[in-house]
Amino acid sequence: MSANKSVYCFIPGNSEGDASMRDILGGKGANLAEMTSLGLPVPPGFTISTDMCQSFYDNGEALSDTLKDDVIKALKKVEEVIGKKFGDTKSPLLVSVRSGAKFSMPGMMDTVLNLGLNEETLVGLAEQSGNARFAWDSYRRFVQMYSNVVMGMNTSFLDIILEDLKHEKNYEKDNDLTVEDLQWLVSSYKNEIITSTGRKFPTDPMEQLWGSISAVFRSWNTPRAITYRNLHNFSHSLGTAVNVQSMVFGNMGDDCATGVAFTRDPSTGEKKFFGEFLINAQGEDVVAGIRTPQGLVKSGTGDSLEEAMPPAYAELVDVYKKLELHYRDMQDIEFTIEKNKLWMLQTRGGKRTAQAALRIACDMIDEKLITEKEALLRIEPHSLDQLLHPRLSPDADKTLLAKGLPASPGGASGQIVFNSEDSVALTEKGIKNILVRVETSPEDIEGMVAAQGVFTSRGGMTSHAAVVARGMGKCCVAGCTAANINYNDQELRIEGYVLKAGDVITLDGGTGEVFLGEVPTIDPVLDHYFERIMKLSDNYRTLGVRTNADTPTDAEKAVKFGAEGIGLCRTEHMFFDAHRIDVMRKMIMSDNKAQREEALGELLPMQKADFVGLFQAMAERPVTIRLLDPPLHEFLPHTDKELNELAQRLDESVEVLNNKVKSLKEFNPMLGHRGCRLAITYPEIYLMQAQAIAEAAIECINKGLNPSVEVMIPLVATDKELEILRKQVIEVIDQTQKQAEVEFNYLVGTMIELPRAALTADEIAIHADFFSFGTNDLTQTCLGLSRDDSGRFLQSYVHAGIFSEDPFVSIDQKGVGSLVKTACELGRKTKENIKLGICGEHGGDPQSVEFFHNVGLDYVSCSPYRVPVARLSAAQSALKNELSK
Amino acid sequence: MSANKSVYCFIPGNSEGDASMRDILGGKGANLAEMTSLGLPVPPGFTISTDMCQSFYDNGEALSDTLKDDVIKALKKVEEVIGKKFGDTKSPLLVSVRSGAKFSMPGMMDTVLNLGLNEETLVGLAEQSGNARFAWDSYRRFVQMYSNVVMGMNTSFLDIILEDLKHEKNYEKDNDLTVEDLQWLVSSYKNEIITSTGRKFPTDPMEQLWGSISAVFRSWNTPRAITYRNLHNFSHSLGTAVNVQSMVFGNMGDDCATGVAFTRDPSTGEKKFFGEFLINAQGEDVVAGIRTPQGLVKSGTGDSLEEAMPPAYAELVDVYKKLELHYRDMQDIEFTIEKNKLWMLQTRGGKRTAQAALRIACDMIDEKLITEKEALLRIEPHSLDQLLHPRLSPDADKTLLAKGLPASPGGASGQIVFNSEDSVALTEKGIKNILVRVETSPEDIEGMVAAQGVFTSRGGMTSHAAVVARGMGKCCVAGCTAANINYNDQELRIEGYVLKAGDVITLDGGTGEVFLGEVPTIDPVLDHYFERIMKLSDNYRTLGVRTNADTPTDAEKAVKFGAEGIGLCRTEHMFFDAHRIDVMRKMIMSDNKAQREEALGELLPMQKADFVGLFQAMAERPVTIRLLDPPLHEFLPHTDKELNELAQRLDESVEVLNNKVKSLKEFNPMLGHRGCRLAITYPEIYLMQAQAIAEAAIECINKGLNPSVEVMIPLVATDKELEILRKQVIEVIDQTQKQAEVEFNYLVGTMIELPRAALTADEIAIHADFFSFGTNDLTQTCLGLSRDDSGRFLQSYVHAGIFSEDPFVSIDQKGVGSLVKTACELGRKTKENIKLGICGEHGGDPQSVEFFHNVGLDYVSCSPYRVPVARLSAAQSALKNELSK
């Protein structure tokens, strides 16, 4: 058991928590307490701490008596301050029960509203509100919500009863239901609940409360919540808090409303108040996107909150300004207006696009609201990814289908799919697709992850689809009302077009436009906010950032994104080119050294040209060239057809070819005859590459360039391998220099990508000018985990909490990281100034970058698009270290 | 440069070295010096130190002037004591130049005899010996030897000239050659040498000397010498010394002889003088096996040395007794008798069979020649292997072909091969074979390694074949004169049988018999010497020794060999049984948990029976059961035929089966979905196994047994995996105990076989009662080296000196070993008394056992046949530690 309190009240004059207590109170609870302390109008209530979530599970998914006592005491305090009593038939207190974890998990966990109602207490509510229909409607909603969330009913059972009634009575909207209809509905619901669940709907408010609290705790471990946490790298052990808050109603009449707002534009970052609301609606209606909401600020349509309820609007503006100043960050707020009185239900740091994050950070520096360092630390490095990805070409021919809301920027094309499973299935086959839904819900998360983009016909800028897509940096067009989606027929009709699953559409998330077919994309133009944040990052970071690039095009792109060199050029990719692969295959088919050397002789000028291109693209920046790494069989074809064709081209018998393919087959290619092992058995391969590098450098020098060459030998397990190969490489390069009478400096180093190399780095360093950690292979060997095969169980591993995240995405610090650390220490013991870098996929992962910064590497190297991510992450790592000093 | 002297004389009254200086003088040189000091009759000479070998290579394969000066000075001293002069025409000093490394490498390096002869000096030799034919024959031999060893001639060129001459003149033996023939031969040889090499045969004795010394140094790095060192784990950096010694002649007439002897029987260990000699022969003739030699000791044949030369024999007996007492070990000696005068040319510790080693050790303890500890430290643990392997069944029907010499004990069957390459090729295909040669030479080493046994038609008990085979513990029948071998026709004719390559024969190395076809084998009966040495080992060792056994039969065998428990029972082997594999496949083919559980239910009683058998075989000794480890696809068939058959048996479509096989295919199965990963995704598999273990234990307890159960979970990479699975296993076992109302203690532990597990052993230890190091997989992952694929390049790696030996045979101490050490330290940090063992192949390798002893493991576990090896190795490790204190 924890030493913390189990229940914290937020009651005017008695707010037991504050914004710093997110760990204990969850984000929502901490901010409700903070707002209460600030004197803002918050409906009183209390928060059950996150520790109680673990206790709940430890206690066999039951609430302890101690906790129940504490809840009852807190409830008493709320009753006192409000002057109503929970379960009272005259003046009943109604509450909401909401989840609230440390990190926001929108729509992932459960909520119950209007709790405390039964056929006695609703009489009191009817009297108090003077609106029997409202009271019965509230009760109907409560029964529906509670039976689903707490009792596990399938809501569609009750929906059918409602739809049948409306159909029978010829009603169009729920609002047409009369008190009698509602009474009949509640009674029908209750019968259906007994039929479906075998249990009676509880009438005791306390029983309802315990049930709802338990349901919220249980919702922490639903599959969709687990998926969400895995997706966002949140720990499964945090637990959720439970917020029990007195109800206010936005649906008591036309002097009531409910809405959400952002203190700045979450899409562009522009400094303007921004939000949506619905008159006479209850909380979740706005977010759920069932009705399309109106804007808050006057905009000419005449239906804004500013115009509809000026005093409430004015108060809201006061509150939002106060909140942004107080929190010194853009806020996402939820409010309800009950009979013209404003109530604040939530505030939190607002999710924003990368573009908005950059602009807000820059603006807030200029407004002197935050410092440069704070600004840098606030930007989620991952989010920069979305800025750098291609956008639709403005010059391309396009067939506009319709326009929806620009919910999350970027361009995306793909085949139409109408559900999550199809999206996942197509993506697994490598087929791009767009998830097309009337509206999305948490069940669609996996499809949203898999799809290139998301399209909805309903819902606003704060709908589920919009919020989640922005969080993922995924392109999204929402609320495209021109679209008519029919799941049964798998059809999307827009403006006369009838599109089927499999047809291709293109989304522009920046404009909200949808186009027919595929539209070509162009590289993004990066605005001055981006450039400013990148320059700021460079001022603070100490870690170098290079790129992994195999072609001049990639290299140039990376330089534009700020790469300071190439950390990994994979020479094997150069051989897959159509007119080279056969020469490569001739080399592999050779029976002896002389034949091999002849084929290598043909490859030499091609390789030389490759390197000249790279050196030119990178100018004086260092270029690390890794010599051939994959096993030779990767270059050979495997189907009969390809083998036949190759046999003809090489003038070789299919049988001989087939035998070669068979003889090169390996049980575990990852641990096989590859990397420097190839060069130990066939030295001539690396010798050719070394010569090509030397000749390329000489040609560049003769053109007046000054290339900085680093030769890297892969898959070294022992010092002796490197000793032998380094000597050979140096001999060739030095000889080539002598012949050309041109001198240049170069380094010869090695990958550290096997545990043994890390453990004996002191010996290996004797022969290495630099180490570059190949954390992909180091992860595979350290964990004994094949990246290509782990898909079958890695998800189970993440679900079971065995890995907090995919170790191929973020470095396993305890295992793989400890090898990196050991190797750095041993390497420096031998050579104090040995250059240390990393060129695995982890080089662009913020958490990993922080680890590499702390270990003291000289640089990270990552794919061109992730260079800005790495620059910002490196700056944040340096700043975090500064803070912790 | 070393601080040691470069040249050490061994001259009566001036012996500059002694037996302790093997590092500097090599074994031969050190013992020549020691014998000289002891006053034994050693022809005077000097030894060039092993350091000079490295200097020779550092100096670009040339002798330095300083070294030449030192050699000339030493030569002067020899000239003085002998009263002859090198290169003198009247009284010429002739010398032999022989290699001599720290460890004996018989026949591996080069020797030149009769050095100092030319057409002038041979006149002096003729006069001194009174035998012109002898002088010319010596010169002819010298020219032949020198041109081959120093000038690199192919000897067959000169052999052809000799054979042509003999044919032309109708000579049967070399002895028929006249002085004129010899003169003509020398002149023809010299012409052929000019033709072949383009160089004149050197006449200057000094030039001859420098050439020979250089040739010996160069012979250190011939491929066959490197192979030999790799085979015996000798370091390539030791270098060879060069022994320059004045010549004595065993071939000057019938009062001359040359021979080799052992102070005890090297085959049985019996305390009796044992050896062979040839009258009127030069040194190498005995060992080369060209003439079949006579015995030393009177035995009824009338041609023994004892009878032929009684005084020389008596002196030899004196000398051998002196030597054995002095060296306190059985000696292998070489001698020459020149005109009835005995000269000692070599003494060294004699190679012996394992059987002999044990008997000699026991006898010498009883003779109070050595202590128990010395006795134990002298026995090569590897050699015990040969004692434990099956022998031919005495009751089997056999067709005796012939009888040769029982050169090296053991029984072996296989296909006849006539050369090394064929033996290697067949062995790679898994086909047992017997290498059949007229005689073997160092070129045959690889075939001798590959073959099951070696058969020769010529050569004695000290022939190359016999000595090398004994050293390897390989069965050998030598000198089977009844056999007629024709390499061209690939035929072996014995007593009317005409056998071809591919026909099967069986050897009995203990009797020298050869049988037609395959003869069944039986387990060896171990003698009391073996039992005594094993008991002594147990007295001194602290490391436990268990066995890897999957069946009661293996377990019983291992207990007989002294196993103290089962360290590894691989449960997967149990499922390959013909009537179980289909149930296993049904389990794998299951689409859901219920189907899987049904199939597992069928497997449960089978598994239970397996464990009952093991518990009964092991009584109260601990039994470590590893839960299922291999990936599931290993259990499925892969050929179309097998798939079709299986489909019929399982009543399943071939397509479904095929899809399953495809869906389970892995790129790198070693790093794939196996071990505990199977149990994370399909918990029911381990649950079945845990239940079977519990039920088996209960059944045994109910029968009055007291099994000691250890459940082992494989391929753990993280503490969390073990935490989850341990909990599940314990739940099942405890529940089964409760139901049966029987209680027993058991342990749940894990394999440490992935680098990450070793690096996080402190966390893993929290959930483990024991660790067992799986050093096979740990080697694969630490080195990134697939055992199944490394064959293609591992040999190149050992040749290049990258690995001093195959890391799958002897543990890579620096890499894999450091992980073992780290894991031990971390494990003990968490649990001081955590049980630590190892169950990889390394558990039976003496060097590895020593490492494991030093790291402080509780036990090693190895295959049943290697249990005695491990027991002795463990004792030696403890004794070595004691000595080094």
PDB file of N, CA and C in Angstrom, chain A residues 415-424 426 433-440 443-444 447-448 451 453 455-457 483-494 497-503 505:
ATOM      1  N   GLN A 415      -5.573   3.209 -51.241  1.00  0.00           N
ATOM      2  CA  GLN A 415      -6.825   2.537 -51.541  1.00  0.00           C
ATOM      3  C   GLN A 415      -7.818   2.759 -50.405  1.00  0.00           C
ATOM      4  N   ILE A 416      -9.052   2.914 -50.769  1.00  0.00           N
ATOM      5  CA  ILE A 416     -10.103   3.085 -49.765  1.00  0.00           C
ATOM      6  C   ILE A 416     -10.298   1.772 -48.991  1.00  0.00           C
ATOM      7  N   VAL A 417     -10.304   1.871 -47.647  1.00  0.00           N
ATOM      8  CA  VAL A 417     -10.747   0.738 -46.818  1.00  0.00           C
ATOM      9  C   VAL A 417     -11.795   1.272 -45.864  1.00  0.00           C
ATOM     10  N   PHE A 418     -12.733   0.405 -45.493  1.00  0.00           N
ATOM     11  CA  PHE A 418     -13.834   0.886 -44.671  1.00  0.00           C
ATOM     12  C   PHE A 418     -13.740   0.420 -43.222  1.00  0.00           C
ATOM     13  N   ASN A 419     -12.707  -0.360 -42.903  1.00  0.00           N
ATOM     14  CA  ASN A 419     -12.562  -0.730 -41.493  1.00  0.00           C
ATOM     15  C   ASN A 419     -11.106  -1.016 -41.171  1.00  0.00           C
ATOM     16  N   SER A 420     -10.870  -1.059 -39.886  1.00  0.00           N
ATOM     17  CA  SER A 420      -9.535  -1.209 -39.335  1.00  0.00           C
ATOM     18  C   SER A 420      -8.831  -2.465 -39.816  1.00  0.00           C
ATOM     19  N   GLU A 421      -9.549  -3.610 -39.795  1.00  0.00           N
ATOM     20  CA  GLU A 421      -8.927  -4.890 -40.150  1.00  0.00           C
ATOM     21  C   GLU A 421      -8.388  -4.843 -41.574  1.00  0.00           C
ATOM     22  N   ASP A 422      -9.207  -4.269 -42.503  1.00  0.00           N
ATOM     23  CA  ASP A 422      -8.776  -4.215 -43.892  1.00  0.00           C
ATOM     24  C   ASP A 422      -7.537  -3.340 -44.028  1.00  0.00           C
ATOM     25  N   SER A 423      -7.499  -2.269 -43.247  1.00  0.00           N
ATOM     26  CA  SER A 423      -6.352  -1.378 -43.313  1.00  0.00           C
ATOM     27  C   SER A 423      -5.091  -2.102 -42.853  1.00  0.00           C
ATOM     28  N   VAL A 424      -5.218  -2.801 -41.731  1.00  0.00           N
ATOM     29  CA  VAL A 424      -4.069  -3.543 -41.204  1.00  0.00           C
ATOM     30  C   VAL A 424      -3.622  -4.587 -42.215  1.00  0.00           C
ATOM     31  N   LEU A 426      -4.067  -4.726 -45.522  1.00  0.00           N
ATOM     32  CA  LEU A 426      -3.433  -4.149 -46.716  1.00  0.00           C
ATOM     33  C   LEU A 426      -2.038  -3.632 -46.375  1.00  0.00           C
ATOM     34  N   ASN A 433      -3.188   2.688 -47.923  1.00  0.00           N
ATOM     35  CA  ASN A 433      -4.638   2.782 -47.874  1.00  0.00           C
ATOM     36  C   ASN A 433      -5.092   3.944 -47.024  1.00  0.00           C
ATOM     37  N   ILE A 434      -6.319   4.358 -47.256  1.00  0.00           N
ATOM     38  CA  ILE A 434      -6.940   5.456 -46.506  1.00  0.00           C
ATOM     39  C   ILE A 434      -8.141   4.875 -45.763  1.00  0.00           C
ATOM     40  N   LEU A 435      -8.176   5.098 -44.453  1.00  0.00           N
ATOM     41  CA  LEU A 435      -9.294   4.600 -43.661  1.00  0.00           C
ATOM     42  C   LEU A 435     -10.463   5.570 -43.801  1.00  0.00           C
ATOM     43  N   VAL A 436     -11.562   5.074 -44.329  1.00  0.00           N
ATOM     44  CA  VAL A 436     -12.743   5.901 -44.570  1.00  0.00           C
ATOM     45  C   VAL A 436     -13.838   5.483 -43.599  1.00  0.00           C
ATOM     46  N   ARG A 437     -14.249   6.403 -42.705  1.00  0.00           N
ATOM     47  CA  ARG A 437     -15.256   6.084 -41.692  1.00  0.00           C
ATOM     48  C   ARG A 437     -16.249   7.240 -41.583  1.00  0.00           C
ATOM     49  N   VAL A 438     -17.482   6.929 -41.204  1.00  0.00           N
ATOM     50  CA  VAL A 438     -18.433   7.993 -40.903  1.00  0.00           C
ATOM     51  C   VAL A 438     -17.848   8.839 -39.790  1.00  0.00           C
ATOM     52  N   GLU A 439     -17.410   8.187 -38.753  1.00  0.00           N
ATOM     53  CA  GLU A 439     -16.683   8.828 -37.665  1.00  0.00           C
ATOM     54  C   GLU A 439     -15.790   7.745 -37.074  1.00  0.00           C
ATOM     55  N   THR A 440     -14.735   8.102 -36.375  1.00  0.00           N
ATOM     56  CA  THR A 440     -13.891   7.062 -35.787  1.00  0.00           C
ATOM     57  C   THR A 440     -14.168   6.960 -34.301  1.00  0.00           C
ATOM     58  N   GLU A 443     -12.106   2.000 -31.190  1.00  0.00           N
ATOM     59  CA  GLU A 443     -11.947   0.703 -31.848  1.00  0.00           C
ATOM     60  C   GLU A 443     -11.171   0.806 -33.156  1.00  0.00           C
ATOM     61  N   ASP A 444     -11.098   2.013 -33.708  1.00  0.00           N
ATOM     62  CA  ASP A 444     -10.453   2.160 -35.017  1.00  0.00           C
ATOM     63  C   ASP A 444      -8.960   2.442 -34.931  1.00  0.00           C
ATOM     64  N   GLY A 447      -6.416   0.634 -37.174  1.00  0.00           N
ATOM     65  CA  GLY A 447      -6.520   1.042 -38.572  1.00  0.00           C
ATOM     66  C   GLY A 447      -5.934   2.418 -38.796  1.00  0.00           C
ATOM     67  N   MET A 448      -6.125   3.309 -37.830  1.00  0.00           N
ATOM     68  CA  MET A 448      -5.575   4.657 -37.976  1.00  0.00           C
ATOM     69  C   MET A 448      -4.046   4.602 -37.984  1.00  0.00           C
ATOM     70  N   ALA A 451      -3.176   2.943 -41.579  1.00  0.00           N
ATOM     71  CA  ALA A 451      -3.526   3.660 -42.814  1.00  0.00           C
ATOM     72  C   ALA A 451      -2.577   4.828 -43.060  1.00  0.00           C
ATOM     73  N   GLY A 453      -3.785   7.654 -44.173  1.00  0.00           N
ATOM     74  CA  GLY A 453      -4.537   8.836 -43.796  1.00  0.00           C
ATOM     75  C   GLY A 453      -5.938   8.429 -43.366  1.00  0.00           C
ATOM     76  N   PHE A 455     -10.122   9.576 -43.179  1.00  0.00           N
ATOM     77  CA  PHE A 455     -11.154  10.424 -43.754  1.00  0.00           C
ATOM     78  C   PHE A 455     -12.459  10.127 -43.035  1.00  0.00           C
ATOM     79  N   THR A 456     -13.168  11.193 -42.542  1.00  0.00           N
ATOM     80  CA  THR A 456     -14.488  10.959 -41.937  1.00  0.00           C
ATOM     81  C   THR A 456     -15.513  11.907 -42.550  1.00  0.00           C
ATOM     82  N   SER A 457     -16.758  11.457 -42.533  1.00  0.00           N
ATOM     83  CA  SER A 457     -17.830  12.290 -43.096  1.00  0.00           C
ATOM     84  C   SER A 457     -18.516  13.118 -42.012  1.00  0.00           C
ATOM     85  N   ALA A 483     -19.758  13.683 -48.172  1.00  0.00           N
ATOM     86  CA  ALA A 483     -19.507  12.255 -48.392  1.00  0.00           C
ATOM     87  C   ALA A 483     -20.611  11.408 -47.792  1.00  0.00           C
ATOM     88  N   ASN A 484     -20.971  10.371 -48.508  1.00  0.00           N
ATOM     89  CA  ASN A 484     -21.988   9.449 -48.048  1.00  0.00           C
ATOM     90  C   ASN A 484     -21.373   8.054 -47.988  1.00  0.00           C
ATOM     91  N   ILE A 485     -21.258   7.548 -46.783  1.00  0.00           N
ATOM     92  CA  ILE A 485     -20.536   6.282 -46.620  1.00  0.00           C
ATOM     93  C   ILE A 485     -21.501   5.160 -46.301  1.00  0.00           C
ATOM     94  N   ASN A 486     -21.388   4.060 -47.057  1.00  0.00           N
ATOM     95  CA  ASN A 486     -22.245   2.909 -46.822  1.00  0.00           C
ATOM     96  C   ASN A 486     -21.350   1.689 -46.566  1.00  0.00           C
ATOM     97  N   TYR A 487     -21.316   1.300 -45.270  1.00  0.00           N
ATOM     98  CA  TYR A 487     -20.423   0.181 -44.904  1.00  0.00           C
ATOM     99  C   TYR A 487     -20.861  -1.131 -45.552  1.00  0.00           C
ATOM    100  N   ASN A 488     -22.192  -1.323 -45.607  1.00  0.00           N
ATOM    101  CA  ASN A 488     -22.683  -2.607 -46.132  1.00  0.00           C
ATOM    102  C   ASN A 488     -22.279  -2.824 -47.577  1.00  0.00           C
ATOM    103  N   ASP A 489     -22.459  -1.758 -48.394  1.00  0.00           N
ATOM    104  CA  ASP A 489     -22.108  -1.879 -49.812  1.00  0.00           C
ATOM    105  C   ASP A 489     -20.652  -1.561 -50.060  1.00  0.00           C
ATOM    106  N   GLN A 490     -19.916  -1.194 -48.956  1.00  0.00           N
ATOM    107  CA  GLN A 490     -18.504  -0.818 -49.115  1.00  0.00           C
ATOM    108  C   GLN A 490     -18.393   0.259 -50.192  1.00  0.00           C
ATOM    109  N   GLU A 491     -19.163   1.340 -49.973  1.00  0.00           N
ATOM    110  CA  GLU A 491     -19.217   2.413 -50.956  1.00  0.00           C
ATOM    111  C   GLU A 491     -19.022   3.769 -50.319  1.00  0.00           C
ATOM    112  N   LEU A 492     -18.310   4.631 -51.038  1.00  0.00           N
ATOM    113  CA  LEU A 492     -18.194   6.040 -50.648  1.00  0.00           C
ATOM    114  C   LEU A 492     -18.708   6.851 -51.826  1.00  0.00           C
ATOM    115  N   ARG A 493     -19.844   7.580 -51.593  1.00  0.00           N
ATOM    116  CA  ARG A 493     -20.388   8.406 -52.682  1.00  0.00           C
ATOM    117  C   ARG A 493     -20.082   9.848 -52.361  1.00  0.00           C
ATOM    118  N   ILE A 494     -19.428  10.532 -53.305  1.00  0.00           N
ATOM    119  CA  ILE A 494     -19.182  11.969 -53.161  1.00  0.00           C
ATOM    120  C   ILE A 494     -19.511  12.650 -54.484  1.00  0.00           C
ATOM    121  N   TYR A 497     -19.728  10.747 -57.646  1.00  0.00           N
ATOM    122  CA  TYR A 497     -18.789   9.646 -57.811  1.00  0.00           C
ATOM    123  C   TYR A 497     -19.171   8.497 -56.883  1.00  0.00           C
ATOM    124  N   VAL A 498     -19.082   7.287 -57.374  1.00  0.00           N
ATOM    125  CA  VAL A 498     -19.302   6.123 -56.509  1.00  0.00           C
ATOM    126  C   VAL A 498     -17.987   5.366 -56.401  1.00  0.00           C
ATOM    127  N   LEU A 499     -17.355   5.466 -55.250  1.00  0.00           N
ATOM    128  CA  LEU A 499     -16.049   4.822 -55.048  1.00  0.00           C
ATOM    129  C   LEU A 499     -16.224   3.572 -54.206  1.00  0.00           C
ATOM    130  N   LYS A 500     -15.470   2.537 -54.607  1.00  0.00           N
ATOM    131  CA  LYS A 500     -15.557   1.248 -53.918  1.00  0.00           C
ATOM    132  C   LYS A 500     -14.280   1.024 -53.122  1.00  0.00           C
ATOM    133  N   ALA A 501     -14.316   0.083 -52.203  1.00  0.00           N
ATOM    134  CA  ALA A 501     -13.094  -0.330 -51.504  1.00  0.00           C
ATOM    135  C   ALA A 501     -12.067  -0.713 -52.557  1.00  0.00           C
ATOM    136  N   GLY A 502     -10.864  -0.223 -52.408  1.00  0.00           N
ATOM    137  CA  GLY A 502      -9.814  -0.538 -53.379  1.00  0.00           C
ATOM    138  C   GLY A 502      -9.560   0.611 -54.350  1.00  0.00           C
ATOM    139  N   ASP A 503     -10.565   1.501 -54.540  1.00  0.00           N
ATOM    140  CA  ASP A 503     -10.325   2.691 -55.361  1.00  0.00           C
ATOM    141  C   ASP A 503      -9.381   3.613 -54.603  1.00  0.00           C
ATOM    142  N   ILE A 505      -7.915   7.229 -53.415  1.00  0.00           N
ATOM    143  CA  ILE A 505      -8.169   8.666 -53.218  1.00  0.00           C
ATOM    144  C   ILE A 505      -6.937   9.287 -52.570  1.00  0.00           C
TER     145      ILE A 505
END
